[in-house]
mmCIF file of C-alpha atoms and ligand atoms in Angstrom:
data_model
loop_
_atom_site.group_PDB
_atom_site.id
_atom_site.type_symbol
_atom_site.label_atom_id
_atom_site.label_comp_id
_atom_site.label_asym_id
_atom_site.label_seq_id
_atom_site.Cartn_x
_atom_site.Cartn_y
_atom_site.Cartn_z
ATOM 1 C CA MET Z 1473 75.954 75.875 90.461
ATOM 2 C CA ILE Z 1474 76.872 77.683 93.671
ATOM 3 C CA SER Z 1475 74.900 80.750 92.570
ATOM 4 C CA ASP Z 1476 71.683 78.670 92.646
ATOM 5 C CA GLN Z 1477 72.412 77.755 96.241
ATOM 6 C CA GLU Z 1478 73.224 81.327 97.148
ATOM 7 C CA ILE Z 1479 69.772 82.522 96.071
ATOM 8 C CA ASP Z 1480 68.141 80.710 99.010
ATOM 9 C CA MET Z 1481 70.727 81.805 101.568
ATOM 10 C CA THR Z 1482 69.870 83.840 104.599
ATOM 11 C CA GLN Z 1483 71.793 87.043 105.163
ATOM 12 C CA GLY Z 1484 73.891 85.265 107.821
ATOM 13 C CA GLU Z 1485 74.747 82.463 105.428
ATOM 14 C CA GLN Z 1486 75.631 84.969 102.711
ATOM 15 C CA GLU Z 1487 77.916 86.756 105.162
ATOM 16 C CA MET Z 1488 79.646 83.461 105.939
ATOM 17 C CA VAL Z 1489 80.100 82.791 102.210
ATOM 18 C CA ASN Z 1490 81.540 86.281 101.766
ATOM 19 C CA LEU Z 1491 83.881 85.670 104.706
ATOM 20 C CA LEU Z 1492 85.124 82.432 103.134
ATOM 21 C CA ARG Z 1493 85.639 84.118 99.763
ATOM 22 C CA ARG Z 1494 87.478 87.074 101.316
ATOM 23 C CA ASN Z 1495 89.836 84.602 102.989
ATOM 24 C CA GLY Z 1496 90.695 82.824 99.769
ATOM 25 C CA PHE Z 1497 88.317 79.864 99.926
ATOM 26 C CA VAL Z 1498 86.396 78.645 96.879
ATOM 27 C CA PRO Z 1499 83.513 76.159 96.561
ATOM 28 C CA CYS Z 1500 84.726 72.660 95.706
ATOM 29 C CA ASP Z 1501 84.859 72.303 91.916
ATOM 30 C CA ILE Z 1502 87.088 69.241 91.836
ATOM 31 C CA PRO Z 1503 85.086 66.390 90.261
ATOM 32 C CA ALA Z 1504 87.236 63.752 91.966
ATOM 33 C CA CYS Z 1505 86.594 65.376 95.351
ATOM 34 C CA ASN Z 1506 82.987 66.547 94.997
ATOM 35 C CA CYS Z 1507 82.742 67.220 98.761
ATOM 36 C CA GLY Z 1508 80.311 70.105 98.357
ATOM 37 C CA SER Z 1509 82.450 72.098 100.769
ATOM 38 C CA TRP Z 1510 85.115 74.768 100.394
ATOM 39 C CA HIS Z 1511 88.824 74.587 99.604
ATOM 40 C CA PRO Z 1512 91.555 77.155 100.130
ATOM 41 C CA ARG Z 1513 92.225 78.564 96.666
ATOM 42 C CA TYR Z 1514 95.931 77.996 96.950
ATOM 43 C CA GLY Z 1515 95.712 74.794 98.935
ATOM 44 C CA LEU Z 1516 96.960 71.293 98.342
ATOM 45 C CA PRO Z 1517 94.342 70.258 95.745
ATOM 46 C CA GLU Z 1518 95.243 73.269 93.599
ATOM 47 C CA ARG Z 1519 98.966 72.554 93.940
ATOM 48 C CA MET Z 1520 98.385 68.898 93.045
ATOM 49 C CA ARG Z 1521 96.366 69.939 90.015
ATOM 50 C CA GLU Z 1522 99.238 72.159 88.864
ATOM 51 C CA ILE Z 1523 101.650 69.233 89.198
ATOM 52 C CA ALA Z 1524 99.253 66.899 87.355
ATOM 53 C CA ASN Z 1525 98.866 69.481 84.552
ATOM 54 C CA ALA Z 1526 102.652 69.879 84.292
ATOM 55 C CA LEU Z 1527 103.070 66.104 84.099
ATOM 56 C CA GLU Z 1528 100.425 65.989 81.370
ATOM 57 C CA ASP Z 1529 102.245 68.744 79.451
ATOM 58 C CA ALA Z 1530 105.429 66.673 79.782
ATOM 59 C CA GLY Z 1531 103.679 63.700 78.173
ATOM 60 C CA HIS Z 1532 103.012 61.795 81.383
ATOM 61 C CA PRO Z 1533 99.362 62.379 82.284
ATOM 62 C CA LEU Z 1534 97.792 60.682 85.271
ATOM 63 C CA THR Z 1535 96.034 57.617 83.865
ATOM 64 C CA ASN Z 1536 94.718 54.242 84.964
ATOM 65 C CA GLU Z 1537 98.045 52.780 83.789
ATOM 66 C CA ASN Z 1538 99.991 54.695 86.431
ATOM 67 C CA GLY Z 1539 97.162 54.439 88.940
ATOM 68 C CA HIS Z 1540 96.652 58.219 88.778
ATOM 69 C CA LEU Z 1541 99.693 58.472 91.029
ATOM 70 C CA VAL Z 1542 101.833 61.582 90.705
ATOM 71 C CA LEU Z 1543 104.875 59.660 91.933
ATOM 72 C CA ALA Z 1544 104.440 56.943 89.270
ATOM 73 C CA ALA Z 1545 104.060 59.550 86.502
ATOM 74 C CA LEU Z 1546 107.057 61.474 87.822
ATOM 75 C CA ASN Z 1547 109.170 58.304 87.971
ATOM 76 C CA ALA Z 1548 108.243 57.564 84.345
ATOM 77 C CA LEU Z 1549 109.252 61.110 83.373
ATOM 78 C CA ILE Z 1550 112.579 60.755 85.208
ATOM 79 C CA ALA Z 1551 113.203 57.362 83.563
ATOM 80 C CA GLU Z 1552 112.468 58.925 80.173
ATOM 81 C CA ARG Z 1553 114.890 61.771 80.909
ATOM 82 C CA ASP Z 1554 117.596 59.329 82.025
ATOM 83 C CA ALA Z 1555 117.134 57.215 78.880
ATOM 84 C CA LEU Z 1556 117.382 60.298 76.657
ATOM 85 C CA LYS Z 1557 120.439 61.486 78.576
ATOM 86 C CA GLN Z 1558 122.096 58.102 78.087
ATOM 87 C CA GLU Z 1559 121.125 58.136 74.398
ATOM 88 C CA THR Z 1560 122.790 61.541 74.036
ATOM 89 C CA ILE Z 1561 125.949 60.337 75.792
ATOM 90 C CA ASP Z 1562 126.065 57.169 73.628
ATOM 91 C CA TRP Z 1563 125.529 59.231 70.475
ATOM 92 C CA SER Z 1564 128.223 61.794 71.339
ATOM 93 C CA ILE Z 1565 130.781 59.058 72.132
ATOM 94 C CA THR Z 1566 130.354 57.152 68.845
HETATM 95 ZN ZN1 LIG R 385 86.147 69.148 97.681
#
């Protein structure tokens, strides 16, 4: 998608794009953001995506049920851990 835009760029614009890329920026490819601008490659959106992916791997994806809130998904994961911990303690006592 960005390559189509780059075809019509002036040399100055291409130099600016190269400058952004050299400094770790990437064109926005986050559907939820869709700003058409640039993000630092290792910026907050990327970190948040890593956290969301880890939550999904742990069985607590961001959904409408938890309002797509990382904190809500994390709280559910912690509650699940606590319940399993308690289950283990109860099982080992009896
Ligand atoms: Zn964006």
